[in-house]
Coordinates of C-alpha atoms (C1' of nucleotides) in Angstrom, one line a residue:
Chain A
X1 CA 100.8 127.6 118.6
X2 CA 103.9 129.0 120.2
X3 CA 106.3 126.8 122.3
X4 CA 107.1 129.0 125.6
X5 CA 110.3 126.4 126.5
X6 CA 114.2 128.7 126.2
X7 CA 115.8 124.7 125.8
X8 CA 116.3 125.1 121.9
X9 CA 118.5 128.0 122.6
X10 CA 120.4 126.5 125.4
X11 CA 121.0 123.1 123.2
X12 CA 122.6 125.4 120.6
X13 CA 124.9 126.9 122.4
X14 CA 125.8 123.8 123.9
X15 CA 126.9 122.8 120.2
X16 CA 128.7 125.4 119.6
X17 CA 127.3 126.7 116.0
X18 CA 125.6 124.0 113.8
X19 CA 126.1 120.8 113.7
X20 CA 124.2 120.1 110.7
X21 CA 126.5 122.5 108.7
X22 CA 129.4 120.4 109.7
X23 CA 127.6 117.0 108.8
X24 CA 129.0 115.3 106.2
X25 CA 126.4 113.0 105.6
X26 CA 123.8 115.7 104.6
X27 CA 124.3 115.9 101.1
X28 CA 123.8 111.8 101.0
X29 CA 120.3 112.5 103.2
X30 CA 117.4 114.3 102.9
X31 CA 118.9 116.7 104.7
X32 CA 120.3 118.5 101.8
X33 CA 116.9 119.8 101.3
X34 CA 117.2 122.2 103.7
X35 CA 119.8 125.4 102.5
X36 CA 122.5 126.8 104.6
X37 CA 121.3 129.7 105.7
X38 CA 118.3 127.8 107.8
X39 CA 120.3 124.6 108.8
X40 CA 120.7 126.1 112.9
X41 CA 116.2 125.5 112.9
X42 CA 117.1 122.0 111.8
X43 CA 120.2 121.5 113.9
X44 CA 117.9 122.5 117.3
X45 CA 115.2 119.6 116.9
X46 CA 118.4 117.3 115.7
X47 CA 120.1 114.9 118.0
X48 CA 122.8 113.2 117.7
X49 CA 123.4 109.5 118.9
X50 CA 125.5 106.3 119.2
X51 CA 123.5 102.9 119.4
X52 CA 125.9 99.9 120.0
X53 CA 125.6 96.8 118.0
X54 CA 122.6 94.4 118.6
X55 CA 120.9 97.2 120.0
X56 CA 117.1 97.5 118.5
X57 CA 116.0 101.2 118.5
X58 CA 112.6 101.0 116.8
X59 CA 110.0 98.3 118.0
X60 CA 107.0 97.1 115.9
X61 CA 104.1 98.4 117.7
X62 CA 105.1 101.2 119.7
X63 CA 104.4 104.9 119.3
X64 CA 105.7 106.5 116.8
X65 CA 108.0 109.4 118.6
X66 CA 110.9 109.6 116.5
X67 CA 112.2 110.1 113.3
X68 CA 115.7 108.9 112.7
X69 CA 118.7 109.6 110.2
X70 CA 121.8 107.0 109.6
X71 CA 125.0 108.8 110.3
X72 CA 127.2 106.2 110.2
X73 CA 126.5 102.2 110.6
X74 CA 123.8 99.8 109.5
X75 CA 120.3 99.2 110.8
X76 CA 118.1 95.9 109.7
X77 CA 114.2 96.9 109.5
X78 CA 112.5 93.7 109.8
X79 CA 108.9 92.4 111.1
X80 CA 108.2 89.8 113.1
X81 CA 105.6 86.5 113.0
X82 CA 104.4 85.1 116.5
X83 CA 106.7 81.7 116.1
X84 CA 109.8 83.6 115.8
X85 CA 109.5 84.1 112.3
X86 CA 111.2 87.1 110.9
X87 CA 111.1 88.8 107.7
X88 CA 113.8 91.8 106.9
X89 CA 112.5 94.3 104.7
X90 CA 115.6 96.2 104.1
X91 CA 118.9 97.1 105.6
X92 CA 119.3 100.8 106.1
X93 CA 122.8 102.3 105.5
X94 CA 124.1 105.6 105.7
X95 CA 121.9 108.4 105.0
X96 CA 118.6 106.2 105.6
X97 CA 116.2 108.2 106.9
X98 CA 113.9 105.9 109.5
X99 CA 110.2 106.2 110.7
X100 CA 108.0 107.3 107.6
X101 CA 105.1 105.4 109.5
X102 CA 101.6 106.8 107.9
X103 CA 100.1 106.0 111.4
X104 CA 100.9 106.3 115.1
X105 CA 102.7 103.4 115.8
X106 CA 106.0 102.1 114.2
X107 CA 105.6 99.4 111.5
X108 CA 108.5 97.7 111.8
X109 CA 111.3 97.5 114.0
X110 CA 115.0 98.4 113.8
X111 CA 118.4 96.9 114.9
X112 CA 121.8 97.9 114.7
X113 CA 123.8 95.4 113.2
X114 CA 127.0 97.1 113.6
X115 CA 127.7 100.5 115.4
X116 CA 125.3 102.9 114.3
X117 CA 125.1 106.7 114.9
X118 CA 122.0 108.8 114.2
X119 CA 120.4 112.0 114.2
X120 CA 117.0 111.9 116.0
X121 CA 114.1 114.1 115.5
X122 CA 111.3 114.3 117.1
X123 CA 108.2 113.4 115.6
X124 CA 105.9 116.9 116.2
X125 CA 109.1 119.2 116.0
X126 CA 110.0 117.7 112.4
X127 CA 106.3 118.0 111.0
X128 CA 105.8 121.3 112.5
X129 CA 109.3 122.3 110.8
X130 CA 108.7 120.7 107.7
X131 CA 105.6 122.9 107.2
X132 CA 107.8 126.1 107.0
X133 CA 110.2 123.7 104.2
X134 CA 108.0 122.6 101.5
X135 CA 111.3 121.7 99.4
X136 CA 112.3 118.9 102.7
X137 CA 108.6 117.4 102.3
X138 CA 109.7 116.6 98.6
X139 CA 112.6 115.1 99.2
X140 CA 110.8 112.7 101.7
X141 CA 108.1 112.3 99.0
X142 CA 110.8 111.2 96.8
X143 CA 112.5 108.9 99.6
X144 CA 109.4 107.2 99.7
X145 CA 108.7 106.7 96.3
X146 CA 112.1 105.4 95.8
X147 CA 111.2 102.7 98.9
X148 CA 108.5 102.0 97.4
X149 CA 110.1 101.2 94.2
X150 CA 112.2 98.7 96.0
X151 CA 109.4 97.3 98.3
X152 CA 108.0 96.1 94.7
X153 CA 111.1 94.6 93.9
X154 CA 111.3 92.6 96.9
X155 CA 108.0 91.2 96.2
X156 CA 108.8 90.3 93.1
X157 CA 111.8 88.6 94.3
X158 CA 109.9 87.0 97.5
X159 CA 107.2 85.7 95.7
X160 CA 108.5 84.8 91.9
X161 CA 112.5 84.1 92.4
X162 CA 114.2 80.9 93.2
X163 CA 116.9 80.9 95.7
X164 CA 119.9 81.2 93.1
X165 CA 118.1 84.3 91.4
X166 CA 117.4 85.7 95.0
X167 CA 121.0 85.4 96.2
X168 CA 122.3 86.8 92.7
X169 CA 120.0 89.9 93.8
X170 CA 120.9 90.4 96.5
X171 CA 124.9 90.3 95.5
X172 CA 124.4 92.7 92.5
X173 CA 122.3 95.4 94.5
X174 CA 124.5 95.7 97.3
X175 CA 126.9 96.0 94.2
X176 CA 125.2 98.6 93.1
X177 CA 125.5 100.5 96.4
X178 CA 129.7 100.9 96.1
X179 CA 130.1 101.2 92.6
X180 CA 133.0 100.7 91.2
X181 CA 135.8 100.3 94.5
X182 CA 138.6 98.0 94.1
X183 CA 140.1 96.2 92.1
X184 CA 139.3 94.9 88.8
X185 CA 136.5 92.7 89.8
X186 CA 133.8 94.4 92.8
X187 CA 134.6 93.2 96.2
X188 CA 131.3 93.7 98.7
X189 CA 130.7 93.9 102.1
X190 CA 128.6 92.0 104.0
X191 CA 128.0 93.6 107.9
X192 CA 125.2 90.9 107.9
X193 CA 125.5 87.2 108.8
X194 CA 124.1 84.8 106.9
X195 CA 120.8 84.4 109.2
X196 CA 120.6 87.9 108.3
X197 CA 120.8 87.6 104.7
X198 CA 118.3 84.7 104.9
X199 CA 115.6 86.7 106.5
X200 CA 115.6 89.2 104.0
X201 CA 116.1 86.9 101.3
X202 CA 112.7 84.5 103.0
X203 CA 115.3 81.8 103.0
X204 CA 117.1 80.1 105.3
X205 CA 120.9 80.0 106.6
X206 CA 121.5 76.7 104.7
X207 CA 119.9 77.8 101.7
X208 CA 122.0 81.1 101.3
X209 CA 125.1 79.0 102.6
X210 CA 124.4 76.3 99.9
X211 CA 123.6 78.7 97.2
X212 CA 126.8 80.8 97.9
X213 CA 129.0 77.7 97.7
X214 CA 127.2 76.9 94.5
X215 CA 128.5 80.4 93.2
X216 CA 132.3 79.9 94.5
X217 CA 132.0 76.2 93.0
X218 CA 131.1 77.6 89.7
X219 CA 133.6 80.2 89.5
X220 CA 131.3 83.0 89.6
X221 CA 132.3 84.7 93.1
X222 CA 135.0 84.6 95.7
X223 CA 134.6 84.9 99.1
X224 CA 138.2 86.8 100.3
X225 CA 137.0 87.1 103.9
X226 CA 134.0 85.5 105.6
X227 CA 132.3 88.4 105.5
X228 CA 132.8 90.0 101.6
X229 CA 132.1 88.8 98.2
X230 CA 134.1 89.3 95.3
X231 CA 131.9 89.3 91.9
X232 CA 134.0 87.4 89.1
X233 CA 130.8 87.3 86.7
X234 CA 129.1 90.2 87.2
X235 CA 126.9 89.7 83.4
X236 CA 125.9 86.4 84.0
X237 CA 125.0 87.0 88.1
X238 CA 122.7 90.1 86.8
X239 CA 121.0 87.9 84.2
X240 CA 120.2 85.1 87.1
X241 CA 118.8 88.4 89.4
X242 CA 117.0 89.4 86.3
X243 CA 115.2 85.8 85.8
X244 CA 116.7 85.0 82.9
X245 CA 116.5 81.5 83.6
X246 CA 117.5 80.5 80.0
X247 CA 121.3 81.8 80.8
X248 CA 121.5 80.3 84.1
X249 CA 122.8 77.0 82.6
X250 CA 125.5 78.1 80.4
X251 CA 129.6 78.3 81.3
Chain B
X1 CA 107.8 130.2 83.5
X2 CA 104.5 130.9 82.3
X3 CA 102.4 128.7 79.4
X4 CA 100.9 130.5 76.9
X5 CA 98.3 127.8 76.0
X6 CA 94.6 128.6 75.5
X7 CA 93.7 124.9 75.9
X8 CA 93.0 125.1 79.9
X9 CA 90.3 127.3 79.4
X10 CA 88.6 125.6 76.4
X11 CA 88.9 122.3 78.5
X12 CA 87.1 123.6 81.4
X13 CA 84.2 125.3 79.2
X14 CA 83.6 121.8 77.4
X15 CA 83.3 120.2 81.2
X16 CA 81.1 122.8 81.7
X17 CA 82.0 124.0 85.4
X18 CA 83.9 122.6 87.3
X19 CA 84.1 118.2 87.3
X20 CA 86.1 117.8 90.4
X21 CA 83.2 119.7 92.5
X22 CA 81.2 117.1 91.4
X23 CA 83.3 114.1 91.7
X24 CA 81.8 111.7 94.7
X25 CA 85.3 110.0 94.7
X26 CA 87.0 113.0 95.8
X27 CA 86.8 112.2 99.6
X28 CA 88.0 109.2 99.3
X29 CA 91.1 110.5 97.5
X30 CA 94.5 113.0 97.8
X31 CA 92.0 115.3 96.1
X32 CA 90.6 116.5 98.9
X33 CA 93.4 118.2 100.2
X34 CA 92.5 120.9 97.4
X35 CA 89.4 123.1 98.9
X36 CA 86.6 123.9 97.1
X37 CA 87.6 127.4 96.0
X38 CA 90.5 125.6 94.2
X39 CA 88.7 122.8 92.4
X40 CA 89.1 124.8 89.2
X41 CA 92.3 124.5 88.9
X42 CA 92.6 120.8 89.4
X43 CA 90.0 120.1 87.0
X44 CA 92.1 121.8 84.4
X45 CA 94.9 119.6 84.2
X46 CA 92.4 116.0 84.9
X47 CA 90.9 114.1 82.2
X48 CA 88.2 111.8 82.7
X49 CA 88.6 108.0 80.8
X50 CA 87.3 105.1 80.5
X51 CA 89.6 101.5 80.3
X52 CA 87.9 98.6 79.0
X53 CA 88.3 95.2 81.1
X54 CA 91.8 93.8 80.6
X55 CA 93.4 96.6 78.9
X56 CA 96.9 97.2 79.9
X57 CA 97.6 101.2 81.0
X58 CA 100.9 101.2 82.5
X59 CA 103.5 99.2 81.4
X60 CA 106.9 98.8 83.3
X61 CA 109.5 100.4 81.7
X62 CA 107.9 103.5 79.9
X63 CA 108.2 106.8 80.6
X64 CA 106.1 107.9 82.9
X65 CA 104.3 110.9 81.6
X66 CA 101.0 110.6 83.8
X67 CA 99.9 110.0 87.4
X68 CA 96.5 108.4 87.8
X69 CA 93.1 108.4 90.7
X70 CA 91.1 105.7 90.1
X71 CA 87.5 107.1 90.4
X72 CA 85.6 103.4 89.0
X73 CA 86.6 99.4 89.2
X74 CA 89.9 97.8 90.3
X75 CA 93.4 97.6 88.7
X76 CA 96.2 94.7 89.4
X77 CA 99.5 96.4 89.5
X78 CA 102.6 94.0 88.8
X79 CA 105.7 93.5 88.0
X80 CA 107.3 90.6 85.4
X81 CA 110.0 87.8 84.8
X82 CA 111.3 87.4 81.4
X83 CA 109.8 83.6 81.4
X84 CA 106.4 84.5 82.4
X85 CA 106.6 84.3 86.3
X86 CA 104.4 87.5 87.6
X87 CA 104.1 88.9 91.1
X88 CA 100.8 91.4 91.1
X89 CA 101.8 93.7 94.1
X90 CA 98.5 95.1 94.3
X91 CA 94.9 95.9 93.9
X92 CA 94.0 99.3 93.1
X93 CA 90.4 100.3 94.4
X94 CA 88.5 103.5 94.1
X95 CA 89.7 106.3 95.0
X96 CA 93.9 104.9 94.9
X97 CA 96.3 107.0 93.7
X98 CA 98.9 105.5 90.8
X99 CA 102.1 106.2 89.3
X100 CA 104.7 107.7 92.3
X101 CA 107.3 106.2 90.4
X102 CA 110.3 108.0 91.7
X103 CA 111.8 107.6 88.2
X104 CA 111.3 108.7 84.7
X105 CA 109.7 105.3 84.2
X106 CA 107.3 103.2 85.7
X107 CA 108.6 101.0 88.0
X108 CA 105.1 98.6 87.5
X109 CA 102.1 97.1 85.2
X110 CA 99.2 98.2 85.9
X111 CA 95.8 96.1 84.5
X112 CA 92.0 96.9 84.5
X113 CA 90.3 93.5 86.0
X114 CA 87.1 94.8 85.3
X115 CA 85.7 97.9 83.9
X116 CA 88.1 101.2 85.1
X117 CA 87.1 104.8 85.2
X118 CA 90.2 107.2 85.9
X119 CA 91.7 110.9 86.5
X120 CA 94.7 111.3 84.6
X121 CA 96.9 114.0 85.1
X122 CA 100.1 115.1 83.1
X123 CA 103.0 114.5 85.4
X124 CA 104.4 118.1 84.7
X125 CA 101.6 119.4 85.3
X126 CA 100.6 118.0 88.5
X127 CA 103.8 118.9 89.6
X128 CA 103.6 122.2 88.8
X129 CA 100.2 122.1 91.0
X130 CA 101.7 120.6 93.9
X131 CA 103.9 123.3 94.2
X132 CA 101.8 126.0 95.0
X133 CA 99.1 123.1 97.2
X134 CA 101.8 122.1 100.0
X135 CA 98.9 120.2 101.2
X136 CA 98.3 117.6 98.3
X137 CA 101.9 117.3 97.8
X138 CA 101.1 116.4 102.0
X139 CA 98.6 114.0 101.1
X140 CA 100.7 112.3 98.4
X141 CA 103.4 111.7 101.1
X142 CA 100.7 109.9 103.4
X143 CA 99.8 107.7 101.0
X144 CA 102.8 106.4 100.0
X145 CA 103.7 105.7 103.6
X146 CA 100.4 104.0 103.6
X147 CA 101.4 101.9 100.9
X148 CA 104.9 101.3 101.9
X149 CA 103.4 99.9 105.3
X150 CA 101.1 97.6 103.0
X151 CA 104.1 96.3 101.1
X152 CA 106.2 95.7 104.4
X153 CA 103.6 93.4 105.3
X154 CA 103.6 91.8 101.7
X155 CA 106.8 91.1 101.9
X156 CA 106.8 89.3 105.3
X157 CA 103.8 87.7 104.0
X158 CA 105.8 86.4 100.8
X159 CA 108.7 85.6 102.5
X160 CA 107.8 84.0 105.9
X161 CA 103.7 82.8 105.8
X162 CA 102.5 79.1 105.1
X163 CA 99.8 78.9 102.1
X164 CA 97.4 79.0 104.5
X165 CA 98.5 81.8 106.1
X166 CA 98.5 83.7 103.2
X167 CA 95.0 83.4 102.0
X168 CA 93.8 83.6 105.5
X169 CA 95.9 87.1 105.4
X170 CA 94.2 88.0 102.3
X171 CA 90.4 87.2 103.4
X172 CA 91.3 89.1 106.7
X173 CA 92.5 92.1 104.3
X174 CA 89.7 92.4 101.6
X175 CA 87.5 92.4 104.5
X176 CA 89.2 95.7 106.1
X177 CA 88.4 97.2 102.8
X178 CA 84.4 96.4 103.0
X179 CA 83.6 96.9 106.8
X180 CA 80.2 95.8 108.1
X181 CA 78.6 95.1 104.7
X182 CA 74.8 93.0 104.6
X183 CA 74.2 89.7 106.7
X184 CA 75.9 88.7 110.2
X185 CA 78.9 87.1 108.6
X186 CA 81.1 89.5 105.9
X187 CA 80.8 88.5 102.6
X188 CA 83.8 89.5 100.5
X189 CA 83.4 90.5 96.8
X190 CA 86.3 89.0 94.7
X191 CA 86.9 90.9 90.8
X192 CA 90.1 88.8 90.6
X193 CA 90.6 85.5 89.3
X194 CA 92.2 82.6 91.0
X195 CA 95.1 83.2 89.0
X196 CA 95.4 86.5 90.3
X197 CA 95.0 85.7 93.7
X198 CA 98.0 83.2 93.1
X199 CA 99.9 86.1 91.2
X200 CA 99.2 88.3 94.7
X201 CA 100.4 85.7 97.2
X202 CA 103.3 84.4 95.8
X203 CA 101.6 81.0 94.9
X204 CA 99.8 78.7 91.7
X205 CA 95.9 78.7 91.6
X206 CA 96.0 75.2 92.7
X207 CA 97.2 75.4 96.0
X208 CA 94.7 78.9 96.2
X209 CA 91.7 76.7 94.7
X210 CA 93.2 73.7 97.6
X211 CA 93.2 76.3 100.1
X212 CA 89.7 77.6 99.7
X213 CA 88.4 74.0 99.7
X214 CA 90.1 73.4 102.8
X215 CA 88.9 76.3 104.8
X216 CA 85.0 75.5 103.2
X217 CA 85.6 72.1 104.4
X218 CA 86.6 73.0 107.8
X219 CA 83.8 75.6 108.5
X220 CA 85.8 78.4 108.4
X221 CA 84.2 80.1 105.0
X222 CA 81.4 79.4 102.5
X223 CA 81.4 80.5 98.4
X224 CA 78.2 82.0 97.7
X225 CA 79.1 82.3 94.5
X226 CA 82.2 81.9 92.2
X227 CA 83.4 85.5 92.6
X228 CA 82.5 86.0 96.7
X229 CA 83.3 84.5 100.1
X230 CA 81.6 84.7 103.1
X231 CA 83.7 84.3 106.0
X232 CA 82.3 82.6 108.9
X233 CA 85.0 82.5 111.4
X234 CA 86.7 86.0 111.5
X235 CA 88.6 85.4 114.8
X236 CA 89.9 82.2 113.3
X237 CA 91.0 83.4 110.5
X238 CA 92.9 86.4 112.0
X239 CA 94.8 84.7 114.3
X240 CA 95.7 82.4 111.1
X241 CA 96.4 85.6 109.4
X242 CA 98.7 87.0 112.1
X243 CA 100.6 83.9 111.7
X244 CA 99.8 82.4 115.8
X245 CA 100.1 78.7 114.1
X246 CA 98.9 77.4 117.6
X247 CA 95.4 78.4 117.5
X248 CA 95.3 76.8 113.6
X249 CA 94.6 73.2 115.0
X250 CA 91.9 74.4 117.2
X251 CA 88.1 73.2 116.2
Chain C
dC1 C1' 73.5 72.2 73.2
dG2 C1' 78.2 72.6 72.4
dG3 C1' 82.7 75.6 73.0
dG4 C1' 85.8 77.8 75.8
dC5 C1' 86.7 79.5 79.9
dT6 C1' 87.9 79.1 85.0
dC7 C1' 88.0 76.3 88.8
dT8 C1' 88.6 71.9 91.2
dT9 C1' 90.8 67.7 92.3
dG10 C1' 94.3 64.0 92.0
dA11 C1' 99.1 62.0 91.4
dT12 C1' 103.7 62.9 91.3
dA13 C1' 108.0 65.7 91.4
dC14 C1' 111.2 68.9 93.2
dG15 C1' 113.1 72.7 95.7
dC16 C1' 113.8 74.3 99.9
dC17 C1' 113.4 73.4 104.9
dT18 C1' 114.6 70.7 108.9
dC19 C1' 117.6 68.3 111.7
dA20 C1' 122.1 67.0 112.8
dA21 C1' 127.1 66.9 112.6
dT22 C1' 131.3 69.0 111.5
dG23 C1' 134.4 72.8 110.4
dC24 C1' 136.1 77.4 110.7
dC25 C1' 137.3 81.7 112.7
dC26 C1' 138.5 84.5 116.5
dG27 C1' 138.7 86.0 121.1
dT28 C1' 140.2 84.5 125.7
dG29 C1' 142.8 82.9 129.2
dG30 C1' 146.3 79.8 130.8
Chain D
dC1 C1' 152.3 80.7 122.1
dC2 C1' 148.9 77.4 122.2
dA3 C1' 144.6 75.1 124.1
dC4 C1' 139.9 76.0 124.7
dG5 C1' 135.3 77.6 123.8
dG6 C1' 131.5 79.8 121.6
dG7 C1' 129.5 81.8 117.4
dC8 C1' 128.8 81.5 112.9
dA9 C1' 129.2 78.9 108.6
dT10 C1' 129.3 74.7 105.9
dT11 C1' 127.8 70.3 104.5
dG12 C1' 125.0 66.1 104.5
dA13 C1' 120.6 63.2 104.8
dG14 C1' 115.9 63.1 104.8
dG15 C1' 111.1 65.1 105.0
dC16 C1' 107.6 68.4 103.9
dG17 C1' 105.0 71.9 101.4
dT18 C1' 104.1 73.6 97.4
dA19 C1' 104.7 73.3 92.2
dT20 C1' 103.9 70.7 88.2
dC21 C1' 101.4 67.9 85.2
dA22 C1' 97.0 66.0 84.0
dA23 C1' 92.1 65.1 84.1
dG24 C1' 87.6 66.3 85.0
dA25 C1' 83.8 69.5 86.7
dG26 C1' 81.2 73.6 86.7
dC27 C1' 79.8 77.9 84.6
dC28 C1' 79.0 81.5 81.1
dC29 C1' 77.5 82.7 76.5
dG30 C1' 76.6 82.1 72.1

DNA sequence: CGGGCTCTTGATACGCCTCAATGCCCGTGG
DNA sequence: CCACGGGCATTGAGGCGTATCAAGAGCCCG
């Protein structure tokens, strides 16, 4: 089945070259999958795009058109109950590829919590494309299974933590997503309020407020800004996130 | 790189022919994405077993040298807490597909709760396989979209639904799984304990064994037996499910 | 007909939620 | 520059839902 419409070429030239070569969040995406040489067939079904804060871009429910791929910003994927309850399932950073749905519809809905840019693909033109790149299907095979991985930890946390070993979680795996920045002691970010954090956590905002006072009280974190988290303990908080319960009550 | 192995062919003499032509699961599996000419092939690389009740047959943490299709019985697959807390993440059926890990390791347990018949393949192998069948390696990614759908609504499930809600949710889902079986009113087959069912939803078997007593009281199920419920309110118990707490007071 | 399960039911405890008030930060405009 | 206002965060008091602890009941199997 051949596509009769000249806009691909037309949206090229419009971009002068390839964008995608130029992007310098492809070799933190699945992206990278793809080699040089055929990056102008991805570039042409690409497109690039600026959603302000607050903004949501996916909707539970709706068709599934889109694929999408975090340029820059953060995105919360959450679901929603009828009441207004709302669980987060993940916050999507840079590099987060969006809208692996397994059926028609989105599962899950996505919001910008702070300026986000994306690539957007659509749905048909990626599949049909990633037929011709077997090595691009991979990589998403492997995207999955790492989300998967971590949907399983998030379970385990949701249903088997208490709220100290879910907030110590929560600061060492955003740790792990800077690694080593400044400073003797890891200093996080936090582009999430506390509601935020709550909903992902299955908390609430005076839980997570409590818990994190808790932590500052006991000298095991700092809070330099409203909206970062030093770690001063980063052994003992990794042992709470691990369960360890036994270690929870030493100094 | 080539293997120089005679094994292959010995295997598929002792299975006389081809086992995978044969095999009534394989529609119900990521196997059929491999046509019949191709069976062969397949076949080579599975091996049929057998896992007594109880038996333990993927343990977090270890390598993981083998993928698994589950062609007999159910699994639990869960994860751990150093004190003994547990937080099963799923039920694997007939025909379900185990160990995407992602890693070198597995990320999960995985338990027979009653007698389990299985495929294993050698992960190096299979890989090799999926190389030159683009479609399986298709398949695989389906299913673990599938599945990361499922544990999206886990998660909002453990982190934002009532105990009711919950094993309303769970009813609601078993019953997807059966479809239309004998009688006017579904009767759901249970191979877990109450334990297990606790271990699933994030709660203790008392408040599952409360639960169940409630909804018998108020008409909304019966027990035939120990192991089996027969819902008699399905429109009930999915708006319940769904979390619409108004309809919940309702007669 | 016991022995050992799992399941059920009851009484109580505790962790987190809810409701409510106050405090902090920061942008905005006088 | 400072007063004002609105969000967001913190802190406190009390209630609720589920966990915990403890018996007892039902069932399976020898």
């Amino acid at each position: 089945m051949s596509h009769l419409e000249p806009r691909p070429i037309v949206i090229a030239k419009t971009r002068e070259a390839s964008p995608c070569l130029q992007c310098d969040v492809r070799d933190r995406s699945v992206c990278n999958a793809i080699d040089i040489p055929d990056l102008q067939r991805l570039a042409i079904v690409a497109m690039h795009r600026t959603i302000e804060k607050g903004r949501v871009f996916i909707e539970e429910g709706m068709p599934a058109t889109d694929f999408f791929n975090i340029t820059a910003g953060t995105a919360k994927l959450f679901k929603t109950l009828p009441n207004g309850r709302q669980q987060i399932t993940g916050f999507a950073g840079i590099g987060h590829f969006l809208g692996l749905a397994g059926s028609q519809t989105y599962a899950f809905s996505a919001q910008a919590i702070e300026l986000v840019e994306i690539c957007r693909f659509s749905r048909p033109k990626l599949y049909h494309l990633l037929h011709d790149f077997p090595a691009m299907e991979a990589r998403l095979l492997e995207t999955a299974c790492n989300e998967l991985v971590a949907a399983q930890d998030q379970m385990l946390l949701l249903g088997r933590k208490t709220a100290l070993e879910r907030v110590a979680s929560f600061l060492i795996g955003r740790q792990r997503n800077i690694l080593g920045c400044h400073g003797p002691f890891d200093t996080i970010d936090l582009p999430m309020t506390r509601a935020e954090i709550a909903d992902y956590l299955g908390l609430t905002i005076e839980t997570i407020s409590r818990t994190i006072s808790k932590l500052k009280a006991d000298g095991r974190i700092t809070t330099p800004t409203r909206d970062s988290i030093a770690i001063l303990d980063v052994e003992w908080l990794s042992q709470v996130a691990a369960g360890n319960d036994s270690i929870a009550g030493l100094a």
